[in-house]
Amino acid sequence: MNPYPHLLAPLDLGFTTLKNRVLMGSMHTGLEETKDWNRVAEFYAARARGGVALMVTGGMAPNPEGGVFPGAAGLYTPEDIANHRIVTDRVHDAGGKIAMQILHAGRYAYSPKCVGPSPIKSPISPFPPAELDAAGIEKQISDIVIAATRAREAGYDGVEVMGSEGYFLNQFLVTHTNKRTDDWGGSYENRMRLPVEVVTRVRDAVGPDFILIYRLSMIDLVPNGSTWAEVVQLAKAIEAAGATILNTGIGWHEARIPTIATSVPRRAFAWVTKKLMGEVQIPIITSNRINMPDVAESVLADGCADMVSMARPFLADPDFVSKAAAGKAAEIAPCIACNQACLDHTFSGKLSSCLVNPRACHETELTITPTDHPKRIAVIGAGPAGLSAALTAAQRGHSVTLIDKSTELGGQLNMAKQVPGKEEFWGLVEYYKTAVAKSQIALRLGIAATPAMLSDFDDIIIATGVAPRDPGIPGQDGPNVLSYIDVLRGKAPVGKTVAIIGAGGIGFDVAEFLVTEDSPTENLEVWLEEWGVGDPAQTRGGLRPEGPKPDAAVRQVTLLQRKNEKLGKHLGKTTGWIHRAGLQMKNVAMIGGVNYEKIDADGLHISFGEARENPKLIAADTIVLCSGQVPERRLAEALIVQGRSVHVIGGADVAAELDAKRAIDQGTRLAAIL
Ligand code: NAP
Ligand code: SF4
């Protein structure tokens, strides 16, 4: 029986048919910029083999001024076209279809040469755009049209014209960025002239039998954003201009509302796309925080869209669709929407990958092949590092025994899943449980490994993780002091006023845990109210006039660090601001530059600066230690003393800045070469 009848149904576009309702949405991975076209081709071909109906490439610049950054990839020369042909041929051989996204960044281009409708700098870019004159606008249109014709020449099945997320075309639509008084500004008719003209001319140039997706911003989430009436007017005009499919864009990049982070509820914006259903006759795609087949199926079954776009889930698992079709959804590596290895990499100028799948974008470099010399391998520690090493080694044909002193798999993932807004970690732990159960791994849980018990193994992998760092504060042994482990594992009661020592990832997580009673991520209505998201039919751009309205904090929390800098500065590049904003909305006090003097029954005594001035009491019922971690290497050291050779990975190797991304990557890479 077909487990997902809506998701797996074909979609007839007239001149071509998509084999199911799954679009792999555009992602800027940085692969094209490597110019290793075999690698680019393998990335897309792997997803085509995995059954996705249609993929959209990362954004290709139509011209240098429109590139997201200087040197951004585009189709400029016959050589570029030939290189893209390598990709499209490989995708077609794998039975897939692929469209090229044309992305003109306008004022979001990270370049002093950027252009826009009006010379208004964006809050997320240092460069004010040059205001285009009429000839300049004509050049942009013509460059986009040329890019589309070259895409066709390169063998693409279509193009996606990027009209959302606050990029160039979107910038013409709203008065927030378009102050023009000529034919391209003023009335909405004028402001939407550019996107409509682009679609009309692209269609004329590419002919009727070429997929033309227009990505339309359905809820801008910025001040003076589009009204719903304007969204509908634009959608109808884009349809009339010749688009084949409308895709959904949610929020401009400068919006101060999270739209894809893990704390955003699943399918949080499908209701926005649903409002457009019936207004146009062409298929509509919905998007954002759809990460598992049951979520995608429900979105389609509820009539929210004709098709779903998922992007990051295809980094996490290229075989998403084929596993879903085979009734093996539990075996899909889930995208937990953390952004840690994808968007955070993109915004740091690094090649993308995926926390749960280090092979993403590294398909040709990190290969996992059957071993010619099967060994007996012991893996100690069933956290992310140990699990990925054990699974990879077993997949290669080694005989693997996985030992953990805990009775549950997952290590620190089991703490992360307790944090409001990090519920996706439950799915990740479940995925690992399924993968281990399906493997040949011999599992020994609830057993503290000793050197004696490891004598028969050819290789020993130590993934024993971390132990909390001792901050050495006078009074820290008092009854009012807890470690983050006590708190996140729910082992100890926490008072109404709390001081948290340490503001790294775990300090922030503990603060979120302590101020939140019911996670808004589990309740869409509450989440929308918390962040001030309204119906764009009632409020321009979907911003509620009253702004964010979070639930009151259930505790009064103070978060502290010794460094004299903004708290949370080192959190994820694309998600740190969300954690900070979320805690600020809950009135969490954040204090940096402190010395911890002592803890007593009244709370935490601090001072400031090298001279230890301005002594202050942070009155608190409970003090929670989140002062970082040190490697847990006792077993490794005992084995080394005995002259045994061990491989030490994850937190047991280096605790500083440990996260699941590094742990999983290291575990997978080690096991790939044993
Ligand atoms: P961390 O990020 O290294 O932060 C440790 C905190 O403790 C810092 O605020 C540090 O600030 C403080 N500290 C260090 N030594 C101290 C001492 N001797 N006395 C008092 N305070 C001290 O470590 P973590 O918060 O335990 O997180 C561990 C890792 O897990 C992090 O690398 C993080 O990436 C990962 N993680 C990530 C997330 C996420 O959302 N991505 C969430 C949780 C954990 P000062 O030195 O300035 O006082
Ligand atoms: Fe998803 Fe995180 Fe992987 Fe990005 S790194 S694809 S957000 S799981």
XYZ file of C-alpha atoms and ligand atoms in Angstrom:
730
model
C 0.000 0.000 0.000
C 1.198 3.493 -0.830
C 1.959 5.034 2.578
C 1.826 8.620 1.293
C -0.814 8.800 -1.448
C -0.735 12.585 -1.823
C 3.022 12.949 -1.616
C 3.796 10.200 -4.071
C 1.146 11.130 -6.654
C 2.509 12.352 -10.004
C 1.920 15.942 -11.074
C 1.085 16.590 -14.722
C 2.447 19.935 -15.901
C 1.061 19.502 -19.443
C 4.338 19.257 -21.326
C 6.005 17.077 -18.699
C 5.073 15.062 -15.624
C 6.721 15.142 -12.206
C 6.822 11.690 -10.663
C 5.789 12.859 -7.211
C 5.015 16.016 -5.265
C 8.456 16.555 -3.801
C 10.650 19.463 -4.797
C 14.157 19.737 -3.430
C 14.274 23.453 -2.693
C 17.182 25.674 -3.587
C 20.159 25.670 -1.245
C 23.339 27.576 -1.579
C 25.848 24.862 -0.724
C 28.969 26.495 -2.153
C 29.505 23.416 -4.344
C 29.292 25.299 -7.640
C 32.027 27.673 -6.472
C 34.415 24.712 -5.957
C 34.299 24.299 -9.748
C 34.604 20.560 -9.157
C 31.752 19.720 -11.476
C 31.964 15.990 -10.894
C 31.345 16.701 -7.229
C 28.436 19.041 -7.980
C 26.949 16.442 -10.331
C 27.264 13.664 -7.767
C 25.521 15.766 -5.119
C 22.467 16.285 -7.311
C 22.546 12.820 -8.895
C 22.464 11.187 -5.450
C 19.238 13.077 -4.686
C 17.799 12.186 -8.100
C 18.538 8.507 -7.470
C 16.789 8.929 -4.134
C 13.544 9.686 -5.951
C 12.920 13.428 -5.632
C 10.770 14.614 -8.551
C 12.365 17.984 -9.218
C 15.374 19.764 -7.767
C 16.281 23.415 -7.798
C 19.934 24.394 -7.789
C 21.502 26.953 -5.522
C 20.982 30.510 -6.750
C 22.932 31.368 -9.902
C 23.691 35.027 -10.440
C 22.386 36.518 -13.681
C 25.191 39.093 -13.643
C 28.072 40.127 -11.375
C 26.126 42.947 -9.688
C 23.340 40.513 -8.776
C 25.604 37.871 -7.209
C 25.117 37.231 -3.500
C 28.851 37.848 -3.079
C 31.659 38.795 -5.490
C 32.513 35.761 -7.623
C 29.155 34.046 -7.033
C 28.532 31.333 -9.621
C 26.571 32.139 -12.783
C 26.230 30.970 -16.367
C 28.432 33.442 -18.180
C 30.582 31.555 -20.662
C 30.288 28.552 -22.999
C 32.536 26.766 -20.502
C 30.043 27.469 -17.681
C 27.279 26.012 -19.838
C 29.349 22.906 -20.566
C 30.060 22.467 -16.846
C 26.395 22.732 -15.917
C 25.691 20.192 -18.657
C 27.744 17.675 -16.653
C 25.300 18.165 -13.783
C 22.090 18.032 -15.804
C 23.222 14.967 -17.777
C 24.053 13.109 -14.560
C 20.690 14.036 -13.030
C 18.798 12.926 -16.131
C 20.728 9.643 -16.232
C 19.601 9.112 -12.638
C 15.970 9.658 -13.642
C 15.621 13.120 -12.122
C 14.675 16.609 -13.201
C 16.475 19.784 -12.273
C 15.752 23.489 -12.551
C 18.292 26.261 -12.132
C 17.501 29.035 -9.738
C 18.214 32.527 -10.998
C 18.977 34.673 -7.987
C 19.533 38.397 -8.241
C 20.370 39.586 -4.749
C 19.754 43.316 -5.314
C 20.655 45.170 -2.114
C 21.461 41.882 -0.348
C 24.507 41.418 -2.610
C 27.596 41.609 -0.429
C 29.349 44.039 -2.720
C 29.810 47.806 -3.017
C 28.560 47.377 -6.594
C 25.112 46.145 -5.565
C 22.012 47.669 -7.151
C 18.397 48.110 -6.120
C 15.211 50.049 -6.718
C 16.248 52.795 -4.274
C 19.502 53.566 -2.450
C 18.388 52.124 0.883
C 20.877 49.884 2.696
C 19.561 46.665 4.148
C 20.053 46.047 7.870
C 21.977 42.855 7.072
C 24.446 44.304 4.562
C 27.088 47.023 4.839
C 26.567 48.297 1.285
C 23.846 50.722 0.143
C 22.679 49.762 -3.354
C 23.020 52.105 -6.311
C 19.585 53.185 -7.552
C 18.997 51.747 -11.004
C 17.863 54.024 -13.821
C 15.501 52.773 -16.543
C 18.379 51.467 -18.659
C 19.839 49.738 -15.616
C 16.538 47.977 -14.940
C 16.330 46.881 -18.569
C 19.847 45.436 -18.266
C 18.854 43.413 -15.185
C 15.796 42.000 -16.964
C 17.783 41.135 -20.031
C 20.526 39.458 -17.955
C 17.936 37.329 -16.145
C 16.405 36.318 -19.483
C 19.836 35.412 -20.873
C 20.543 33.322 -17.759
C 17.285 31.428 -18.360
C 18.103 30.701 -22.004
C 21.563 29.529 -21.014
C 20.010 27.263 -18.382
C 17.971 25.674 -21.137
C 21.084 25.306 -23.268
C 22.844 23.638 -20.312
C 20.135 20.991 -20.209
C 18.087 22.173 -17.264
C 14.409 21.227 -17.201
C 13.478 24.676 -16.041
C 14.366 27.713 -13.995
C 13.179 29.124 -10.714
C 13.013 32.891 -10.696
C 13.788 33.960 -7.148
C 11.200 36.570 -6.259
C 11.072 36.223 -2.482
C 13.132 36.380 0.708
C 13.756 40.093 0.177
C 15.944 39.683 -2.897
C 15.998 42.001 -5.921
C 12.525 41.362 -7.380
C 10.973 41.389 -3.908
C 12.665 44.729 -3.227
C 10.651 46.358 -6.013
C 7.366 45.105 -4.563
C 7.220 46.978 -1.288
C 7.562 50.598 -0.276
C 9.980 49.505 2.451
C 12.663 49.350 -0.255
C 11.088 50.941 -3.338
C 10.736 54.731 -3.155
C 10.728 55.264 -6.911
C 8.398 57.678 -8.627
C 8.800 56.384 -12.196
C 7.051 53.448 -13.916
C 8.788 51.005 -11.531
C 7.576 52.534 -8.281
C 4.592 54.215 -6.650
C 1.392 52.237 -7.221
C 1.385 48.474 -6.664
C 0.768 48.066 -10.385
C 4.093 49.805 -10.964
C 5.949 48.070 -8.131
C 5.038 44.628 -9.457
C 5.934 45.539 -13.021
C 9.474 44.178 -12.719
C 8.693 40.597 -11.593
C 5.868 40.339 -14.117
C 8.067 41.667 -16.918
C 10.826 39.221 -15.960
C 8.479 36.219 -16.047
C 6.873 37.347 -19.328
C 10.213 37.764 -21.056
C 11.726 34.593 -19.633
C 8.731 32.625 -20.902
C 9.015 34.236 -24.351
C 12.693 33.347 -24.474
C 12.575 29.746 -23.261
C 9.433 28.587 -25.052
C 6.364 26.850 -23.659
C 7.848 23.460 -22.739
C 10.219 24.604 -20.009
C 9.400 24.645 -16.290
C 9.242 28.186 -14.942
C 8.859 28.381 -11.185
C 8.324 31.764 -9.585
C 9.144 31.973 -5.891
C 6.719 34.460 -4.455
C 6.991 36.049 -1.022
C 3.658 35.191 0.581
C 4.380 36.745 3.956
C 7.221 39.272 4.086
C 7.492 39.593 7.879
C 9.008 43.055 7.507
C 7.441 46.491 8.144
C 5.370 47.762 5.209
C 5.447 44.314 3.616
C 2.884 43.215 1.041
C -0.787 42.912 1.893
C -2.553 39.673 1.096
C -4.509 41.410 -1.707
C -1.171 42.369 -3.272
C 0.141 38.800 -2.951
C -2.945 37.487 -4.776
C -2.722 40.208 -7.442
C 0.924 39.351 -8.071
C 0.272 35.590 -8.140
C -2.435 36.054 -10.800
C -0.211 38.326 -12.863
C 2.710 35.896 -12.630
C 0.436 33.062 -13.736
C -0.782 35.125 -16.685
C 2.816 35.986 -17.550
C 3.562 32.301 -18.079
C 4.813 30.709 -14.841
C 4.354 26.928 -14.601
C 4.452 26.692 -10.802
C 4.368 29.100 -7.859
C 6.691 28.394 -4.964
C 6.301 29.905 -1.514
C 8.762 32.320 0.065
C 8.430 33.032 3.781
C 9.949 36.141 5.304
C 12.744 38.388 4.128
C 16.244 37.574 5.261
C 16.233 40.710 7.387
C 13.017 39.671 9.207
C 13.422 39.346 12.963
C 11.172 36.318 13.088
C 12.633 32.839 12.761
C 11.270 31.000 9.732
C 13.265 27.783 9.397
C 15.123 27.252 12.698
C 14.480 24.170 14.787
C 12.323 26.118 17.264
C 9.869 26.989 14.451
C 6.962 24.517 14.594
C 6.752 21.954 11.842
C 4.728 23.150 8.803
C 4.448 26.530 10.555
C 3.662 28.466 7.384
C 1.647 25.973 5.314
C -1.489 27.953 6.252
C -0.108 30.949 4.363
C 0.261 28.990 1.110
C -3.185 27.494 1.637
C -4.714 30.956 1.417
C -3.537 31.137 -2.209
C -5.005 27.786 -3.216
C -7.861 28.344 -5.664
C -6.723 31.868 -6.554
C -4.617 30.552 -9.466
C -4.871 27.454 -11.650
C -1.180 26.556 -11.735
C 0.297 24.268 -9.043
C 1.493 25.856 -5.814
C 4.339 24.638 -3.656
C 4.563 25.170 0.084
C 7.666 25.217 2.169
C 9.419 25.718 5.555
C 9.885 23.236 8.372
C 8.505 20.266 6.513
C 11.008 17.571 7.327
C 9.377 14.162 7.409
C 7.058 12.335 4.989
C 4.104 12.335 7.394
C 4.369 16.117 7.780
C 4.565 16.558 3.993
C 1.651 14.191 3.447
C -0.507 16.028 5.979
C 0.222 19.378 4.352
C -0.949 18.060 0.974
C -3.889 16.122 2.416
C -5.048 19.308 4.157
C -5.113 21.121 0.814
C -2.366 23.583 1.753
C -0.528 23.094 -1.555
C -0.108 20.879 -4.627
C 3.510 20.102 -3.870
C 5.984 20.474 -1.013
C 9.453 21.927 -1.064
C 12.025 20.476 1.284
C 15.621 21.548 1.083
C 17.719 20.714 4.139
C 16.021 17.293 4.557
C 17.814 16.317 1.357
C 21.158 17.180 2.886
C 20.291 14.966 5.835
C 19.131 12.087 3.650
C 19.361 11.941 -0.154
C 17.113 8.859 -0.119
C 14.237 10.592 1.667
C 11.674 9.872 -1.050
C 12.674 6.310 -1.844
C 12.714 5.391 1.852
C 9.279 6.988 2.294
C 7.925 5.113 -0.711
C 9.299 1.847 0.652
C 7.538 2.376 3.988
C 10.858 3.002 5.719
C 10.294 6.521 7.040
C 11.857 5.561 10.384
C 15.126 5.001 8.508
C 15.235 8.549 7.131
C 18.013 10.574 8.751
C 16.006 13.551 9.983
C 16.917 17.165 9.372
C 16.736 18.718 12.830
C 16.739 22.256 11.391
C 19.833 23.200 13.392
C 21.551 25.049 10.503
C 24.889 24.109 12.055
C 26.501 22.493 9.024
C 24.416 24.043 6.236
C 23.428 27.690 6.578
C 25.975 28.478 9.287
C 28.641 27.197 6.900
C 27.241 29.195 3.996
C 27.346 32.376 6.039
C 30.930 31.639 7.110
C 32.051 31.111 3.499
C 32.430 27.348 4.042
C 31.089 24.499 1.967
C 27.781 23.175 3.314
C 27.302 19.769 4.784
C 24.898 18.322 7.321
C 25.180 17.608 11.018
C 23.446 14.245 10.687
C 25.018 13.367 7.342
C 28.646 14.445 6.926
C 28.626 12.985 3.411
C 26.304 15.774 2.224
C 28.249 17.821 -0.361
C 31.206 15.503 0.310
C 29.829 12.557 -1.671
C 32.948 12.121 -3.779
C 35.388 12.718 -0.931
C 33.917 10.795 2.027
C 33.087 7.403 0.604
C 31.925 4.441 2.626
C 32.899 1.191 0.969
C 32.766 -2.433 2.118
C 35.935 -3.466 3.929
C 38.256 -6.180 2.578
C 39.501 -6.926 6.100
C 36.627 -7.246 8.576
C 37.771 -6.538 12.120
C 36.306 -6.831 15.588
C 35.735 -3.246 16.680
C 34.616 -2.032 20.110
C 33.043 1.388 20.353
C 32.729 2.786 23.863
C 30.107 5.479 24.165
C 26.788 5.636 22.356
C 26.558 9.397 21.914
C 26.689 10.990 18.457
C 30.406 10.256 17.922
C 30.194 6.614 18.991
C 26.928 5.984 17.175
C 28.176 7.328 13.873
C 31.439 5.415 14.160
C 29.639 2.189 15.068
C 27.036 2.498 12.309
C 29.593 3.365 9.642
C 31.929 0.556 10.684
C 29.059 -1.942 10.722
C 27.856 -0.715 7.339
C 31.317 -1.476 5.978
C 31.171 -5.054 7.210
C 33.136 -4.860 10.454
C 31.934 -6.753 13.507
C 31.005 -3.963 15.918
C 30.211 -3.996 19.632
C 28.792 -0.760 21.036
C 29.060 -0.314 24.794
C 27.646 2.468 26.980
C 27.268 2.771 30.698
C 23.897 4.425 30.194
C 20.864 2.306 29.462
C 19.825 4.520 26.543
C 21.394 5.392 23.221
C 22.131 8.985 22.309
C 24.439 10.433 24.975
C 24.041 14.202 25.247
C 21.360 14.204 22.525
C 19.074 13.006 25.302
C 19.653 16.248 27.165
C 19.242 18.424 24.088
C 15.831 16.902 23.375
C 14.535 18.155 26.743
C 15.091 21.791 25.761
C 11.986 23.648 24.545
C 12.495 24.354 20.853
C 14.804 21.371 20.393
C 12.130 18.693 20.125
C 13.589 17.550 16.804
C 16.323 15.819 18.811
C 13.753 13.212 19.869
C 13.483 12.177 16.226
C 17.240 12.055 15.847
C 17.609 9.713 18.829
C 14.784 7.535 17.448
C 16.534 7.429 14.074
C 19.713 6.168 15.711
C 17.777 3.547 17.668
C 16.214 2.279 14.431
C 19.536 2.288 12.599
C 21.285 0.364 15.379
C 18.412 -2.125 15.628
C 18.588 -2.757 11.866
C 22.356 -3.164 11.906
C 24.463 -6.108 13.005
C 25.892 -4.074 15.904
C 26.100 -5.959 19.212
C 24.706 -3.538 21.764
C 25.829 -3.580 25.399
C 23.951 -0.890 27.291
C 24.144 -0.272 31.033
C 27.714 -1.584 31.142
C 30.766 0.415 32.217
C 33.537 -0.793 29.910
C 36.824 -1.869 31.496
C 40.159 -2.549 29.806
C 39.828 -6.260 30.636
C 36.619 -6.566 28.693
C 38.223 -5.057 25.591
C 41.134 -7.453 25.198
C 39.680 -9.369 22.252
C 39.069 -6.471 19.901
C 41.238 -5.472 16.935
C 40.314 -1.801 17.248
C 38.937 0.217 20.161
C 37.135 3.474 19.545
C 36.788 5.659 22.623
C 33.774 7.956 22.426
C 33.221 8.387 26.142
C 32.252 12.035 25.796
C 32.708 14.766 28.338
C 32.404 15.571 32.016
C 31.331 18.948 33.396
C 34.193 21.359 34.049
C 34.773 22.237 37.704
C 34.630 26.036 37.919
C 36.162 25.982 41.421
C 33.837 28.566 42.951
C 33.773 28.721 46.759
C 30.431 27.355 47.965
C 29.674 25.373 44.783
C 29.122 22.209 46.834
C 26.145 23.794 48.595
C 22.637 22.354 48.379
C 21.452 25.235 46.179
C 23.941 24.404 43.368
C 23.096 22.052 40.493
C 24.867 20.994 37.343
C 23.186 21.325 33.954
C 22.925 17.541 33.907
C 20.777 17.526 37.066
C 18.544 20.171 35.524
C 18.136 18.829 31.987
C 17.700 15.268 33.177
C 15.001 16.542 35.561
C 16.751 15.031 38.549
C 16.488 17.969 40.907
C 13.963 20.685 41.755
C 14.900 24.208 40.666
C 13.828 27.344 42.560
C 11.984 30.369 41.194
C 15.057 32.583 40.912
C 18.087 31.118 39.163
C 21.632 32.211 38.339
C 23.317 30.312 35.511
C 27.115 30.232 35.507
C 28.307 30.027 31.900
C 26.586 31.287 28.771
C 27.709 28.814 26.110
C 25.283 26.653 24.143
C 24.352 24.761 27.271
C 23.872 27.854 29.447
C 21.464 29.222 26.852
C 19.674 25.869 26.617
C 19.300 25.636 30.382
C 17.946 29.190 30.525
C 15.350 28.341 27.857
C 14.443 25.178 29.746
C 13.980 27.075 33.002
C 11.883 29.991 31.723
C 9.529 27.959 29.529
C 6.665 25.847 30.772
C 5.062 24.634 27.544
C 7.173 24.705 24.415
C 5.661 27.062 21.787
C 7.304 24.861 19.155
C 4.616 22.310 19.961
C 1.746 24.797 19.565
C 1.592 26.851 16.378
C -0.949 29.402 17.633
C 1.148 30.137 20.713
C 4.329 30.332 18.631
C 2.774 32.770 16.123
C 1.639 34.979 18.993
C 4.985 34.731 20.727
C 6.803 36.094 17.667
C 4.031 38.477 16.574
C 3.136 36.745 13.301
C -0.322 37.586 11.992
C -2.478 36.878 8.989
C -1.190 38.997 6.076
C -4.834 39.481 5.080
C -5.280 41.472 8.271
C -1.903 42.986 8.841
C 0.635 44.135 6.234
C 3.546 41.726 5.794
C 2.074 39.446 8.469
C 3.456 41.480 11.386
C 1.005 41.895 14.261
C 0.799 45.562 15.284
C 1.133 44.620 18.944
C 4.450 42.824 18.233
C 5.727 39.704 19.973
C 3.697 38.463 22.949
C 5.539 35.631 24.654
C 4.163 33.682 27.599
C 5.490 35.011 30.888
C 8.709 33.383 32.090
C 8.091 30.788 34.775
C 11.338 31.694 36.541
C 13.486 34.740 36.948
C 16.809 33.803 35.399
C 20.183 35.551 35.242
C 22.737 34.251 32.748
C 26.387 35.090 33.423
C 29.798 34.767 31.840
C 33.307 35.990 32.647
C 34.109 37.268 29.153
C 33.290 40.918 28.731
C 31.378 40.555 25.471
C 27.849 40.073 24.234
C 26.400 36.857 25.623
C 25.725 34.271 22.951
C 28.272 35.791 20.574
C 29.610 32.333 19.714
C 26.282 30.598 19.184
C 25.312 29.513 15.659
C 25.714 32.237 13.044
C 22.156 31.979 11.777
C 20.446 30.924 15.012
C 22.286 32.731 17.829
C 20.075 35.792 17.431
C 16.969 33.645 17.892
C 18.245 32.204 21.180
C 19.189 35.681 22.391
C 15.903 37.257 21.304
C 13.891 34.396 22.827
C 15.538 34.809 26.226
C 15.321 38.595 26.085
C 11.590 38.298 25.449
C 11.440 36.271 28.677
C 13.348 38.972 30.568
C 16.402 36.823 31.200
C 19.102 39.129 32.551
C 22.449 38.708 30.769
C 25.601 39.845 32.518
C 29.121 39.561 31.128
C 32.549 40.490 32.473
C 31.962 39.015 35.930
C 34.153 37.267 38.511
C 32.480 34.564 40.556
C 33.385 35.317 44.177
C 31.365 32.768 46.114
C 28.030 31.043 46.461
C 26.076 31.047 49.721
C 22.498 30.618 50.852
C 21.610 34.082 49.495
C 22.779 33.309 45.982
C 25.781 34.102 43.800
C 28.253 36.822 44.722
C 30.031 38.431 41.784
C 32.407 41.310 41.101
C 33.586 43.017 37.941
C 36.908 43.587 36.217
C 40.478 42.682 37.100
C 40.296 44.754 40.282
C 37.245 42.695 41.360
C 35.205 45.877 41.887
C 31.500 46.582 42.366
C 30.608 43.497 44.373
C 27.058 42.388 43.779
C 24.750 39.643 44.957
C 22.658 37.843 42.353
C 19.936 36.665 44.710
C 18.980 33.165 43.601
C 17.300 30.078 45.017
C 19.303 27.883 42.662
C 22.656 28.278 40.929
C 23.240 26.086 37.866
C 26.763 25.312 36.670
C 27.098 25.394 32.868
C 30.786 26.196 32.847
C 31.821 24.011 29.928
C 33.218 20.532 29.742
C 36.399 18.511 29.839
C 37.171 15.262 28.005
C 36.180 12.045 29.770
C 39.285 9.983 29.022
C 39.765 7.712 32.018
C 39.175 4.542 30.006
C 41.365 5.759 27.146
C 44.194 6.499 29.547
C 43.903 3.139 31.302
C 44.150 1.384 27.937
C 47.083 3.497 26.796
C 48.943 2.690 30.038
C 48.517 -0.980 29.141
C 50.091 -0.304 25.769
C 46.815 -0.696 23.859
C 46.211 1.474 20.840
C 42.935 3.372 20.843
C 41.127 5.832 18.604
C 39.708 8.706 20.665
C 36.882 10.709 19.084
C 34.236 13.315 19.946
C 34.293 15.057 23.314
C 36.718 12.493 24.718
C 39.152 13.775 22.107
C 38.594 17.536 22.370
C 35.818 18.894 24.576
C 36.201 22.548 23.627
C 33.532 23.675 21.219
C 32.296 20.146 20.936
C 28.980 19.762 19.225
C 27.152 16.913 17.564
C 28.317 18.128 14.152
C 31.976 17.600 14.942
C 31.298 14.376 16.837
C 29.320 12.776 13.999
C 31.751 13.932 11.347
C 34.747 12.590 13.264
C 33.063 9.261 14.030
C 32.013 8.740 10.422
C 35.382 9.693 8.978
C 37.302 7.422 11.329
C 35.098 4.418 10.616
C 35.292 5.074 6.869
C 39.019 4.277 6.896
C 39.362 1.530 9.525
P 30.928 26.337 26.040
O 30.195 26.776 24.851
O 32.386 26.142 25.957
O 30.590 27.388 27.179
C 31.099 27.278 28.455
C 30.712 28.499 29.260
O 31.302 28.365 30.511
C 31.182 29.793 28.677
O 30.151 30.734 28.831
C 32.381 30.167 29.518
O 32.346 31.553 29.579
C 32.099 29.486 30.821
N 33.296 28.993 31.501
C 34.362 28.355 30.982
N 35.248 28.025 31.939
C 34.720 28.444 33.084
C 35.171 28.404 34.436
N 36.327 27.836 34.761
N 34.384 28.947 35.362
C 33.227 29.520 35.062
N 32.752 29.601 33.804
C 33.500 29.058 32.821
O 30.371 25.005 26.596
P 28.891 24.488 26.810
O 27.905 25.592 26.995
O 29.038 23.475 27.864
O 28.560 23.823 25.468
C 29.350 22.762 25.029
C 29.244 22.641 23.554
O 27.980 22.142 23.228
C 29.419 23.981 22.887
O 30.573 23.972 22.094
C 28.241 24.133 22.079
O 28.564 24.396 20.724
C 27.507 22.808 22.139
N 26.118 23.136 22.278
C 25.552 23.731 21.234
C 24.281 24.111 21.333
C 23.645 24.766 20.166
O 22.606 25.282 20.293
N 24.236 24.758 19.011
C 23.566 23.920 22.478
C 24.161 23.303 23.530
C 25.476 22.926 23.422
P 33.451 32.428 30.313
O 34.742 31.701 30.137
O 33.378 33.749 29.637
O 32.971 32.506 31.717
Fe 19.277 20.011 8.740
Fe 21.094 20.657 10.592
Fe 21.681 19.034 8.535
Fe 21.325 21.623 8.121
S 22.943 20.710 9.335
S 20.516 19.957 6.899
S 19.667 22.035 9.516
S 20.240 18.637 10.195
